[in-house]
Coordinates of C-alpha atoms in Angstrom, one line a residue:
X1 CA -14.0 70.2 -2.9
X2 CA -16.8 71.7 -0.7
X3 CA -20.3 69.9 -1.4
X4 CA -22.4 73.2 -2.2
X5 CA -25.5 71.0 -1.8
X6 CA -27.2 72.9 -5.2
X7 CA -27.1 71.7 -8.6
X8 CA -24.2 73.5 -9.6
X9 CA -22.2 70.4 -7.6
X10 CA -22.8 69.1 -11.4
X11 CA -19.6 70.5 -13.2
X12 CA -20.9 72.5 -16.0
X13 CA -23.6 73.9 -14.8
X14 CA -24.2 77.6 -14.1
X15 CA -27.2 79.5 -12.2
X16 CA -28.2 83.2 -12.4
X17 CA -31.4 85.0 -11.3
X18 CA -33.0 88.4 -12.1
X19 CA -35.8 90.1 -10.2
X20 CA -38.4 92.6 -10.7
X21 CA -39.6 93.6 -6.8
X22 CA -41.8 95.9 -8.1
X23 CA -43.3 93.0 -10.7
X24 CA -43.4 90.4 -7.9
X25 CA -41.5 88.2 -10.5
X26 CA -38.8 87.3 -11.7
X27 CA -36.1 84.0 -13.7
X28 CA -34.2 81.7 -13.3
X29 CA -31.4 81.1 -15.9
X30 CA -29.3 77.2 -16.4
X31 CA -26.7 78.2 -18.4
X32 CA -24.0 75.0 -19.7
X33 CA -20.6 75.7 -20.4
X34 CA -21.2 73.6 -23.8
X35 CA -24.0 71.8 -25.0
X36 CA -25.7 68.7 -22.7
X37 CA -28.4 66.1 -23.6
X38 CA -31.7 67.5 -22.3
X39 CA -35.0 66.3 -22.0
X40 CA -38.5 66.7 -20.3
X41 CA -41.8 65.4 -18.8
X42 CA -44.8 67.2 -18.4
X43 CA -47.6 66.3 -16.2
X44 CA -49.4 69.1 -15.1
X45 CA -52.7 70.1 -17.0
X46 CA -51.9 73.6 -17.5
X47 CA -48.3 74.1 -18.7
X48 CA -46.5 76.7 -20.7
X49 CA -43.2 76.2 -22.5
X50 CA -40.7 76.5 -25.1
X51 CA -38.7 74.7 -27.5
X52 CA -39.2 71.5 -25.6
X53 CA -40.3 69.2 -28.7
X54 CA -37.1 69.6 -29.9
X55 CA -36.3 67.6 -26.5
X56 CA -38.1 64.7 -27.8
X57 CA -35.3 61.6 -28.5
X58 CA -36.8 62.0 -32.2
X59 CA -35.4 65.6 -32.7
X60 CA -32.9 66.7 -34.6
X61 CA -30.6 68.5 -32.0
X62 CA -28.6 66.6 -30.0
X63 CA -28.1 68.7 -26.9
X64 CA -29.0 72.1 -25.9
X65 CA -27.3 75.0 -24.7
X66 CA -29.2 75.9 -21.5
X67 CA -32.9 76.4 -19.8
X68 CA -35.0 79.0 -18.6
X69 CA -37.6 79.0 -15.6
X70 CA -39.7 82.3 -15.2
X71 CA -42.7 83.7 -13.8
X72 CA -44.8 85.6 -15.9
X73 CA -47.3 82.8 -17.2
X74 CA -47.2 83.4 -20.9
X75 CA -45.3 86.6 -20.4
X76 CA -42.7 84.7 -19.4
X77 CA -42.0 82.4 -22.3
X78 CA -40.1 85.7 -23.8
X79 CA -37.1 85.2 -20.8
X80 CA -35.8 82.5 -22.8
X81 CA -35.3 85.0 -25.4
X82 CA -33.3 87.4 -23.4
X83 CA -31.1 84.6 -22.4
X84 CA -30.8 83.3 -26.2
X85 CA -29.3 87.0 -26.9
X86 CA -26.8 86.5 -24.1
X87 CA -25.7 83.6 -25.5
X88 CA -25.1 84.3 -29.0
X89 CA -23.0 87.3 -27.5
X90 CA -20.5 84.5 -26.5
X91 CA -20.6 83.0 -29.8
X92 CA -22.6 80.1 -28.6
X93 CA -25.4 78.1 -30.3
X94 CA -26.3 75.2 -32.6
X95 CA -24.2 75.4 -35.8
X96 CA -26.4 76.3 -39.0
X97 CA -23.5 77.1 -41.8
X98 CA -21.7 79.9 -40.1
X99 CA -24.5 80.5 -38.3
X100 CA -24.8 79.7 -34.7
X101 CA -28.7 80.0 -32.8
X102 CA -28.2 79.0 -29.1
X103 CA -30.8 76.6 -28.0
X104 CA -32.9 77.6 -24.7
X105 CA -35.6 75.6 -23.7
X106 CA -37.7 77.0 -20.9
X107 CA -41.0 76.9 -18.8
X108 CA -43.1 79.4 -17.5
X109 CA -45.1 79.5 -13.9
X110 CA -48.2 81.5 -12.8
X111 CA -47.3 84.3 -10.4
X112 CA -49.9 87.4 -11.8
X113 CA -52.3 87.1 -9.1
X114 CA -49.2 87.8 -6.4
X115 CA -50.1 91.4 -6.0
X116 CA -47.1 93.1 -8.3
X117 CA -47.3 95.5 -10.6
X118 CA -48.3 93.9 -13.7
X119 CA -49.3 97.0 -16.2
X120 CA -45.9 97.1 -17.7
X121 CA -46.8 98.2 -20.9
X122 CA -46.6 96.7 -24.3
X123 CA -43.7 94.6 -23.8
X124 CA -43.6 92.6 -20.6
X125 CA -39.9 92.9 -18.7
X126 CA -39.0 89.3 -18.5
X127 CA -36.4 89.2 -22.4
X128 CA -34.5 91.8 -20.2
X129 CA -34.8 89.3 -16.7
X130 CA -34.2 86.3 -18.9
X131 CA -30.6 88.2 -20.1
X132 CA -29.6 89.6 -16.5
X133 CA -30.2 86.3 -15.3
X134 CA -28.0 84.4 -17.6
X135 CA -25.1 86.9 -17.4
X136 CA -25.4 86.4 -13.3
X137 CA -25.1 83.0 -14.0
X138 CA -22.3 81.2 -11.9
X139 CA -20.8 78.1 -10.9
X140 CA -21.2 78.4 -7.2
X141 CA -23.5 78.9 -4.8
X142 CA -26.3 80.8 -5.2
X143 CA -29.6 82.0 -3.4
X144 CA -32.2 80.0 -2.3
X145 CA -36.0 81.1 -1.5
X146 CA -37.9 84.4 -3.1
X147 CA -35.1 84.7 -5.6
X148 CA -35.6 84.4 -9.7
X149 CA -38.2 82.3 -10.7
X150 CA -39.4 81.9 -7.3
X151 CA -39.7 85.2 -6.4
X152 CA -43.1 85.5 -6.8
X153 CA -43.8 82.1 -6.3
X154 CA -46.4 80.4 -3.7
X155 CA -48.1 77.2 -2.4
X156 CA -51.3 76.9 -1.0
X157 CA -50.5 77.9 2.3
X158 CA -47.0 79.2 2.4
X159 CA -44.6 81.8 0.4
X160 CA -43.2 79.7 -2.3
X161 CA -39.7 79.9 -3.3
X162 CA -36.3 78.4 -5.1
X163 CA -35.2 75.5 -3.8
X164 CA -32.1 73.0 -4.9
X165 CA -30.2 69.9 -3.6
X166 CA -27.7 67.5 -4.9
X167 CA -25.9 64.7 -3.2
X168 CA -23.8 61.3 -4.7
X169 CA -25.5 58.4 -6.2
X170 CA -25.2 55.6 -3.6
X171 CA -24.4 52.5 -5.5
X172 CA -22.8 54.4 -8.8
X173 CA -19.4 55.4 -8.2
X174 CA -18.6 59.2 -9.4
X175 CA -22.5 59.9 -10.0
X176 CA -24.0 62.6 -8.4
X177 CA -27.2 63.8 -8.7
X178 CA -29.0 67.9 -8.2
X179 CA -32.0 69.7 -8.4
X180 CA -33.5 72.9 -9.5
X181 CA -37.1 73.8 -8.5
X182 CA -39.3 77.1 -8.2
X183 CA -42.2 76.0 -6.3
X184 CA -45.5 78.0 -6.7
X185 CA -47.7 74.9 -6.1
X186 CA -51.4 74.5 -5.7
X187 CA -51.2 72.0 -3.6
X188 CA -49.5 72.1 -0.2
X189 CA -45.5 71.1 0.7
X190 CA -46.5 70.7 4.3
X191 CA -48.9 68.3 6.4
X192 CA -51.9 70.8 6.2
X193 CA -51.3 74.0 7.7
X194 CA -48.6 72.4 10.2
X195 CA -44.8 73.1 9.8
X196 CA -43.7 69.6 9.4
X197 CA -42.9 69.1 5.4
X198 CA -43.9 66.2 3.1
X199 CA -40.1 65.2 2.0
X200 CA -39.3 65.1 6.1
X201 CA -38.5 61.3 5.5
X202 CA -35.7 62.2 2.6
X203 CA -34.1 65.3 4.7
X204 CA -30.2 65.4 4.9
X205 CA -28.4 67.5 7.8
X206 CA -31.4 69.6 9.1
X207 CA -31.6 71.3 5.5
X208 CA -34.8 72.5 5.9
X209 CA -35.6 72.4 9.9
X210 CA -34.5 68.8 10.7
X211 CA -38.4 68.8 12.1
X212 CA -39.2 65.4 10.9
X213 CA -42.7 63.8 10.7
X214 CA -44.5 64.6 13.3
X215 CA -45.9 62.5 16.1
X216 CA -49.7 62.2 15.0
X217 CA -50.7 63.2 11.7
X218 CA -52.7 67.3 12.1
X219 CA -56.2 66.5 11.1
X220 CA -56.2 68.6 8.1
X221 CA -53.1 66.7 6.7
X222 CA -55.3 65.2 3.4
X223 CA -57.9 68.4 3.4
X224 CA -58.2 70.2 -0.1
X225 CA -56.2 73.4 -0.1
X226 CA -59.4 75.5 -0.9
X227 CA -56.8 78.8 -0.1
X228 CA -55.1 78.3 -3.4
X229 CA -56.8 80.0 -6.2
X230 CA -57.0 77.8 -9.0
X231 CA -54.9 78.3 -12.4
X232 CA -52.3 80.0 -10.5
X233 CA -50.1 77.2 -9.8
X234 CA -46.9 75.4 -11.2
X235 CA -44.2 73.6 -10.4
X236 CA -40.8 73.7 -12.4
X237 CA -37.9 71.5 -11.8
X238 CA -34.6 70.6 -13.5
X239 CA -32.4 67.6 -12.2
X240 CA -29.1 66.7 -13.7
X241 CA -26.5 64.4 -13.5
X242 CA -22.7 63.9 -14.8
X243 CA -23.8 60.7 -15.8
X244 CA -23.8 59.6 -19.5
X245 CA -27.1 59.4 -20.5
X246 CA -28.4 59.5 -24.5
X247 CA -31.9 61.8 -24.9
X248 CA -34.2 58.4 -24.2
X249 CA -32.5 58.0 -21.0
X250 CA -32.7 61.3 -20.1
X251 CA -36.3 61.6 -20.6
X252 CA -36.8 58.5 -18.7
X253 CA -35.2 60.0 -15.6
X254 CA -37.3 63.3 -16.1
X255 CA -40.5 61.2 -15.8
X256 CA -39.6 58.9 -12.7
X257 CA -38.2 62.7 -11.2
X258 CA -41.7 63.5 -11.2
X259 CA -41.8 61.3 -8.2
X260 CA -39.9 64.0 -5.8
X261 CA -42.8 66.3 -6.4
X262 CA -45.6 63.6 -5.6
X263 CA -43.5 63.1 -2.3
X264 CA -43.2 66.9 -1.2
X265 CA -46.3 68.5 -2.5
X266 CA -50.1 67.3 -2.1
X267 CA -52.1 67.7 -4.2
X268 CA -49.7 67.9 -7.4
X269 CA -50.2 67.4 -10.9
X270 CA -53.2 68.9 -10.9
X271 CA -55.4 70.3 -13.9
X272 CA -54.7 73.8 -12.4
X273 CA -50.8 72.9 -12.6
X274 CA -48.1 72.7 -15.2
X275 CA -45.9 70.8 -13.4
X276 CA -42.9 70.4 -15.7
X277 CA -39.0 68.5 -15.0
X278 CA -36.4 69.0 -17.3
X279 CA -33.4 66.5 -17.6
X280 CA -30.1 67.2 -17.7
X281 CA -26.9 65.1 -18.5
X282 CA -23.4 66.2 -18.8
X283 CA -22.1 62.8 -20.3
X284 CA -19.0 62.6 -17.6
X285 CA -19.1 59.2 -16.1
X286 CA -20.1 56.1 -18.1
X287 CA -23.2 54.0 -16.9
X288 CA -21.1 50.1 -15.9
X289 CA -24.5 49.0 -16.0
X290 CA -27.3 51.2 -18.0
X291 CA -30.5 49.3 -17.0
X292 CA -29.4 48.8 -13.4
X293 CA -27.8 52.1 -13.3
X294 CA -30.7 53.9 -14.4
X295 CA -32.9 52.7 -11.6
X296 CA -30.4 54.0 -9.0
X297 CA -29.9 57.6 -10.8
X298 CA -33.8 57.3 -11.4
X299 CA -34.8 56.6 -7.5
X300 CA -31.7 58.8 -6.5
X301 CA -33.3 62.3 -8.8
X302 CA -36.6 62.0 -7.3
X303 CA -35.2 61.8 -3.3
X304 CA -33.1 64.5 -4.6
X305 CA -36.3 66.8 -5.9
X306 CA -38.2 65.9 -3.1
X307 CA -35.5 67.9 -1.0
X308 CA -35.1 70.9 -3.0
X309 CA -38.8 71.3 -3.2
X310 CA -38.8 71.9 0.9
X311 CA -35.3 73.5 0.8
X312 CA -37.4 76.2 -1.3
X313 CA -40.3 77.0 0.7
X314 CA -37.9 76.6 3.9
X315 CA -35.9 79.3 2.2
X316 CA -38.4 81.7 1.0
X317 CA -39.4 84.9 3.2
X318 CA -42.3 87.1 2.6
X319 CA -42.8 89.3 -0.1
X320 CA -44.8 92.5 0.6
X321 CA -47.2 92.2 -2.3
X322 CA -48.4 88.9 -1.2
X323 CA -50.1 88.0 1.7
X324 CA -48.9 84.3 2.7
X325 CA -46.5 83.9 5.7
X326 CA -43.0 82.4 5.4
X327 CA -42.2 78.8 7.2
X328 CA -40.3 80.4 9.4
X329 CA -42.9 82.3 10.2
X330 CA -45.1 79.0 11.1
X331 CA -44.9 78.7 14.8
X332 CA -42.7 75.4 15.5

Protein backbone atom coordinates (compact mmCIF):
# COMPACT_ATOMS: atom_id res chain seq x y z
CA UNK A 1 0.00 0.00 0.00
CA UNK A 2 1.15 3.54 -1.09
CA UNK A 3 2.17 5.79 2.01
CA UNK A 4 -0.24 8.87 1.18
CA UNK A 5 1.83 10.83 3.70
CA UNK A 6 -1.73 12.55 5.25
CA UNK A 7 -3.75 11.34 8.00
CA UNK A 8 -5.96 9.30 6.20
CA UNK A 9 -2.77 6.67 6.22
CA UNK A 10 -4.86 5.98 9.57
CA UNK A 11 -7.53 3.37 8.32
CA UNK A 12 -10.83 4.79 9.25
CA UNK A 13 -10.35 8.07 8.74
CA UNK A 14 -11.93 10.21 6.09
CA UNK A 15 -11.27 14.02 4.97
CA UNK A 16 -13.58 16.43 2.96
CA UNK A 17 -13.42 20.18 2.48
CA UNK A 18 -15.84 22.85 1.35
CA UNK A 19 -15.03 26.38 0.26
CA UNK A 20 -16.68 29.68 0.02
CA UNK A 21 -14.03 31.84 -2.52
CA UNK A 22 -16.21 34.61 -2.34
CA UNK A 23 -16.32 34.21 1.84
CA UNK A 24 -12.50 33.79 1.97
CA UNK A 25 -13.43 30.65 4.20
CA UNK A 26 -14.14 27.65 4.37
CA UNK A 27 -14.11 23.53 6.62
CA UNK A 28 -12.66 20.99 7.11
CA UNK A 29 -14.63 17.79 7.93
CA UNK A 30 -12.86 14.22 9.94
CA UNK A 31 -15.41 11.97 9.27
CA UNK A 32 -14.83 7.96 11.05
CA UNK A 33 -16.23 5.14 9.55
CA UNK A 34 -17.54 4.20 13.30
CA UNK A 35 -16.97 5.78 16.43
CA UNK A 36 -13.09 6.43 17.86
CA UNK A 37 -11.93 7.57 21.37
CA UNK A 38 -11.31 11.33 21.07
CA UNK A 39 -9.90 13.88 23.08
CA UNK A 40 -8.38 17.41 23.26
CA UNK A 41 -6.00 20.08 24.71
CA UNK A 42 -6.39 23.59 24.59
CA UNK A 43 -3.80 26.17 25.03
CA UNK A 44 -4.39 29.10 23.31
CA UNK A 45 -6.09 32.16 25.10
CA UNK A 46 -8.76 32.73 22.74
CA UNK A 47 -10.42 29.47 21.56
CA UNK A 48 -13.76 28.58 20.21
CA UNK A 49 -15.33 25.12 20.27
CA UNK A 50 -17.85 22.63 20.47
CA UNK A 51 -18.86 19.62 22.28
CA UNK A 52 -15.38 19.14 23.47
CA UNK A 53 -16.34 18.55 27.37
CA UNK A 54 -17.88 15.68 26.51
CA UNK A 55 -14.12 14.73 25.46
CA UNK A 56 -13.10 14.89 28.94
CA UNK A 57 -12.16 10.98 30.27
CA UNK A 58 -15.06 11.87 32.82
CA UNK A 59 -17.84 12.00 30.16
CA UNK A 60 -20.30 9.86 29.40
CA UNK A 61 -19.63 9.02 25.64
CA UNK A 62 -17.16 6.80 24.91
CA UNK A 63 -16.08 7.81 21.44
CA UNK A 64 -17.31 10.13 18.91
CA UNK A 65 -18.30 10.08 15.51
CA UNK A 66 -16.09 12.73 13.76
CA UNK A 67 -14.63 16.51 13.99
CA UNK A 68 -15.00 19.64 12.40
CA UNK A 69 -12.36 22.47 11.80
CA UNK A 70 -13.73 25.79 10.17
CA UNK A 71 -13.11 29.30 9.69
CA UNK A 72 -15.69 31.64 10.59
CA UNK A 73 -14.69 32.44 14.30
CA UNK A 74 -17.93 31.96 16.11
CA UNK A 75 -19.73 31.68 12.78
CA UNK A 76 -18.17 28.76 12.39
CA UNK A 77 -19.09 26.67 15.38
CA UNK A 78 -22.50 26.11 13.16
CA UNK A 79 -20.30 23.71 10.45
CA UNK A 80 -20.28 21.04 12.94
CA UNK A 81 -23.98 21.25 12.57
CA UNK A 82 -24.06 20.71 8.86
CA UNK A 83 -21.87 17.84 9.31
CA UNK A 84 -24.12 16.29 12.29
CA UNK A 85 -27.06 16.42 9.59
CA UNK A 86 -24.95 14.44 7.13
CA UNK A 87 -24.43 11.99 9.43
CA UNK A 88 -27.64 11.20 10.81
CA UNK A 89 -28.49 10.78 6.98
CA UNK A 90 -26.35 7.61 7.18
CA UNK A 91 -28.00 6.52 10.21
CA UNK A 92 -25.04 7.26 12.33
CA UNK A 93 -24.86 8.67 15.94
CA UNK A 94 -24.73 7.85 19.60
CA UNK A 95 -27.67 5.50 20.54
CA UNK A 96 -30.42 7.23 22.80
CA UNK A 97 -33.51 4.52 22.62
CA UNK A 98 -34.03 4.34 18.97
CA UNK A 99 -32.67 7.40 18.65
CA UNK A 100 -29.33 8.03 17.23
CA UNK A 101 -27.54 11.94 17.54
CA UNK A 102 -24.09 11.75 15.81
CA UNK A 103 -21.47 13.26 17.90
CA UNK A 104 -19.19 16.12 16.19
CA UNK A 105 -16.85 17.95 18.06
CA UNK A 106 -15.18 20.86 16.36
CA UNK A 107 -13.08 24.10 16.59
CA UNK A 108 -13.35 27.31 15.01
CA UNK A 109 -10.34 29.71 13.71
CA UNK A 110 -10.31 33.49 12.95
CA UNK A 111 -10.26 34.24 9.26
CA UNK A 112 -12.92 37.62 9.11
CA UNK A 113 -10.31 40.19 8.73
CA UNK A 114 -9.01 38.16 5.35
CA UNK A 115 -10.83 40.45 3.04
CA UNK A 116 -14.03 38.11 1.93
CA UNK A 117 -17.27 38.82 1.81
CA UNK A 118 -18.60 38.55 5.17
CA UNK A 119 -22.32 40.29 4.95
CA UNK A 120 -23.97 37.03 4.33
CA UNK A 121 -27.07 37.72 5.88
CA UNK A 122 -28.79 36.31 8.79
CA UNK A 123 -27.42 32.95 8.73
CA UNK A 124 -23.74 32.63 8.15
CA UNK A 125 -22.91 29.70 5.20
CA UNK A 126 -20.64 27.52 7.13
CA UNK A 127 -24.01 24.43 8.41
CA UNK A 128 -24.10 24.23 4.57
CA UNK A 129 -19.85 24.08 4.28
CA UNK A 130 -19.81 21.89 7.32
CA UNK A 131 -22.37 19.21 5.22
CA UNK A 132 -20.49 19.57 1.63
CA UNK A 133 -17.41 19.00 3.49
CA UNK A 134 -18.39 15.84 5.14
CA UNK A 135 -20.13 14.27 2.07
CA UNK A 136 -16.58 15.06 0.13
CA UNK A 137 -15.09 13.24 2.73
CA UNK A 138 -12.73 10.38 1.46
CA UNK A 139 -10.19 7.91 2.37
CA UNK A 140 -7.45 9.10 0.18
CA UNK A 141 -5.61 11.80 -0.63
CA UNK A 142 -6.69 15.03 -0.50
CA UNK A 143 -5.64 18.79 -0.95
CA UNK A 144 -3.20 20.47 0.82
CA UNK A 145 -2.75 24.49 1.27
CA UNK A 146 -5.78 27.19 0.84
CA UNK A 147 -8.27 24.40 0.95
CA UNK A 148 -11.19 24.00 3.77
CA UNK A 149 -10.40 25.24 6.86
CA UNK A 150 -7.35 26.82 5.61
CA UNK A 151 -8.65 28.56 2.95
CA UNK A 152 -8.69 31.62 4.49
CA UNK A 153 -6.13 30.94 6.79
CA UNK A 154 -2.79 33.05 7.52
CA UNK A 155 0.43 33.47 9.66
CA UNK A 156 2.14 36.47 10.39
CA UNK A 157 3.94 36.75 7.43
CA UNK A 158 2.84 34.16 4.95
CA UNK A 159 -0.64 32.70 3.37
CA UNK A 160 -1.64 30.16 5.84
CA UNK A 161 -3.02 26.92 4.73
CA UNK A 162 -3.96 22.92 5.36
CA UNK A 163 -1.27 20.99 6.14
CA UNK A 164 -0.97 17.05 7.07
CA UNK A 165 1.65 14.29 7.59
CA UNK A 166 1.85 10.78 8.92
CA UNK A 167 4.61 8.30 9.07
CA UNK A 168 5.23 4.82 11.39
CA UNK A 169 6.08 4.87 14.91
CA UNK A 170 9.76 3.89 15.19
CA UNK A 171 10.03 1.58 18.06
CA UNK A 172 6.09 0.38 18.05
CA UNK A 173 5.55 -2.18 15.47
CA UNK A 174 2.18 -1.51 13.35
CA UNK A 175 1.75 2.11 14.88
CA UNK A 176 1.60 4.92 12.76
CA UNK A 177 1.04 8.21 13.54
CA UNK A 178 -0.88 11.55 11.24
CA UNK A 179 -1.69 14.95 11.39
CA UNK A 180 -4.36 17.37 10.52
CA UNK A 181 -3.69 21.18 10.84
CA UNK A 182 -5.20 24.56 9.41
CA UNK A 183 -2.63 27.00 10.30
CA UNK A 184 -3.77 30.75 10.52
CA UNK A 185 -1.16 31.58 13.28
CA UNK A 186 -0.11 34.72 14.88
CA UNK A 187 3.05 33.92 15.22
CA UNK A 188 5.46 32.99 12.38
CA UNK A 189 6.25 29.24 10.83
CA UNK A 190 9.43 30.57 9.39
CA UNK A 191 12.84 32.09 10.72
CA UNK A 192 11.54 35.81 10.47
CA UNK A 193 10.66 36.86 7.16
CA UNK A 194 13.28 34.17 5.56
CA UNK A 195 12.08 31.03 3.75
CA UNK A 196 13.74 28.48 5.92
CA UNK A 197 10.79 26.84 8.27
CA UNK A 198 10.87 26.23 12.03
CA UNK A 199 10.14 22.21 11.72
CA UNK A 200 13.35 22.18 9.01
CA UNK A 201 15.06 19.73 11.54
CA UNK A 202 11.90 17.09 11.47
CA UNK A 203 11.42 17.30 7.45
CA UNK A 204 11.07 13.90 5.62
CA UNK A 205 11.81 13.67 1.65
CA UNK A 206 11.92 17.45 0.80
CA UNK A 207 8.17 17.67 1.84
CA UNK A 208 8.12 21.15 2.13
CA UNK A 209 11.42 22.50 0.15
CA UNK A 210 14.08 20.23 1.70
CA UNK A 211 15.74 23.87 2.52
CA UNK A 212 16.88 22.99 5.91
CA UNK A 213 18.18 25.44 8.63
CA UNK A 214 19.89 27.89 7.29
CA UNK A 215 23.59 28.71 7.65
CA UNK A 216 23.36 31.82 10.13
CA UNK A 217 20.31 32.59 11.84
CA UNK A 218 18.42 36.05 9.71
CA UNK A 219 18.53 38.67 12.32
CA UNK A 220 14.89 39.06 12.68
CA UNK A 221 14.56 35.25 13.52
CA UNK A 222 13.17 36.05 17.44
CA UNK A 223 11.55 39.66 16.42
CA UNK A 224 7.76 40.04 17.44
CA UNK A 225 5.57 39.55 14.30
CA UNK A 226 4.07 43.21 14.73
CA UNK A 227 2.42 42.33 10.95
CA UNK A 228 -0.15 40.03 12.56
CA UNK A 229 -3.19 41.80 13.75
CA UNK A 230 -3.97 40.58 16.97
CA UNK A 231 -7.23 38.31 17.78
CA UNK A 232 -7.08 36.96 14.35
CA UNK A 233 -5.09 34.03 14.92
CA UNK A 234 -5.51 30.13 15.61
CA UNK A 235 -4.16 27.07 15.17
CA UNK A 236 -6.15 23.77 14.82
CA UNK A 237 -4.76 20.33 14.77
CA UNK A 238 -5.96 16.79 14.96
CA UNK A 239 -3.35 13.74 15.26
CA UNK A 240 -4.40 10.25 15.30
CA UNK A 241 -3.17 6.98 15.70
CA UNK A 242 -4.41 3.13 15.18
CA UNK A 243 -3.08 2.60 18.34
CA UNK A 244 -5.36 1.52 21.35
CA UNK A 245 -5.59 4.21 23.48
CA UNK A 246 -8.53 4.70 26.37
CA UNK A 247 -9.87 8.64 26.57
CA UNK A 248 -6.95 9.45 29.43
CA UNK A 249 -4.41 8.34 27.11
CA UNK A 250 -5.71 10.04 24.33
CA UNK A 251 -5.78 13.32 26.05
CA UNK A 252 -2.33 12.83 27.17
CA UNK A 253 -1.10 12.50 23.65
CA UNK A 254 -3.23 15.72 22.58
CA UNK A 255 -1.31 17.71 25.20
CA UNK A 256 2.40 16.53 24.53
CA UNK A 257 1.16 17.11 20.50
CA UNK A 258 1.10 20.57 21.39
CA UNK A 259 4.84 20.25 21.17
CA UNK A 260 4.74 20.16 17.10
CA UNK A 261 3.28 23.56 17.21
CA UNK A 262 5.91 25.12 19.73
CA UNK A 263 8.56 23.59 17.20
CA UNK A 264 7.01 25.11 13.83
CA UNK A 265 5.39 28.27 14.82
CA UNK A 266 6.97 31.24 17.06
CA UNK A 267 5.29 32.79 18.91
CA UNK A 268 2.42 30.18 19.61
CA UNK A 269 0.03 29.84 22.25
CA UNK A 270 -0.55 33.11 22.57
CA UNK A 271 -3.49 35.09 24.34
CA UNK A 272 -4.49 36.26 20.76
CA UNK A 273 -4.62 32.33 19.78
CA UNK A 274 -6.92 29.37 20.32
CA UNK A 275 -4.60 26.92 19.59
CA UNK A 276 -6.46 23.70 19.94
CA UNK A 277 -5.24 19.57 19.17
CA UNK A 278 -7.71 17.04 19.05
CA UNK A 279 -6.83 13.25 19.62
CA UNK A 280 -7.74 10.56 17.83
CA UNK A 281 -7.50 6.71 18.36
CA UNK A 282 -8.83 3.99 16.29
CA UNK A 283 -8.12 1.15 18.86
CA UNK A 284 -6.25 -1.22 16.12
CA UNK A 285 -2.94 -2.25 17.56
CA UNK A 286 -2.57 -2.97 21.26
CA UNK A 287 0.02 -0.93 23.32
CA UNK A 288 2.96 -4.22 24.43
CA UNK A 289 4.04 -1.62 26.75
CA UNK A 290 1.46 1.43 27.62
CA UNK A 291 3.77 3.66 29.68
CA UNK A 292 6.74 3.13 27.36
CA UNK A 293 4.63 3.05 24.42
CA UNK A 294 3.07 6.25 25.13
CA UNK A 295 6.23 8.23 25.18
CA UNK A 296 7.21 6.95 21.71
CA UNK A 297 3.51 7.66 20.11
CA UNK A 298 3.71 10.86 22.38
CA UNK A 299 7.34 12.24 20.97
CA UNK A 300 6.37 10.53 17.57
CA UNK A 301 2.65 13.04 17.19
CA UNK A 302 4.45 16.11 17.97
CA UNK A 303 7.49 15.44 15.04
CA UNK A 304 4.49 14.44 13.10
CA UNK A 305 2.51 18.00 13.74
CA UNK A 306 5.47 19.87 13.45
CA UNK A 307 5.61 18.61 9.71
CA UNK A 308 2.11 19.15 8.69
CA UNK A 309 2.19 22.65 10.13
CA UNK A 310 5.07 23.58 7.35
CA UNK A 311 3.59 21.04 4.75
CA UNK A 312 0.57 23.73 5.06
CA UNK A 313 1.99 26.95 4.57
CA UNK A 314 4.45 25.21 1.85
CA UNK A 315 1.25 24.26 0.20
CA UNK A 316 -0.93 27.25 0.38
CA UNK A 317 -0.99 29.85 -2.68
CA UNK A 318 -2.41 33.21 -2.53
CA UNK A 319 -5.79 34.21 -2.22
CA UNK A 320 -6.98 37.38 -3.88
CA UNK A 321 -8.77 38.90 -0.92
CA UNK A 322 -5.65 38.79 1.14
CA UNK A 323 -2.73 40.43 0.76
CA UNK A 324 0.24 38.06 2.16
CA UNK A 325 2.50 36.23 -0.38
CA UNK A 326 2.72 32.47 -0.73
CA UNK A 327 6.18 30.61 0.33
CA UNK A 328 6.75 29.90 -2.93
CA UNK A 329 6.59 33.15 -3.56
CA UNK A 330 9.53 33.94 -0.93
CA UNK A 331 12.59 34.33 -3.03
CA UNK A 332 14.86 31.02 -2.11
Amino acid sequence: MTRLNRITDIAGLRVGHAEDAAVASGVTALIFDRPFVTAVDVRGGGPGTRETDLLDPAATVPAVDGLVLSGGSAFGLDAAAGAVAWLAEQGRGFAVGDVRVPIVPGAILFDLLNGGDKAWGRYPPYRDLGYAAAQAAGDGAFALGSVGAGFGARTANLKGGLGSASSPVAGLDGVQVGALVAVNAFGRVTMGRGPHFWAAPFEQNGEFGGLGLPGTLPPDTLTWPREAPPGASTTLAVVATDAALTKAQAKRLALAAHDGLTRAIHPVHTPLDGDVVFAVSTGRTPLADPVAGMARLAAAAADILARAVAIGVYAATRIPSLDLPAWKELKV
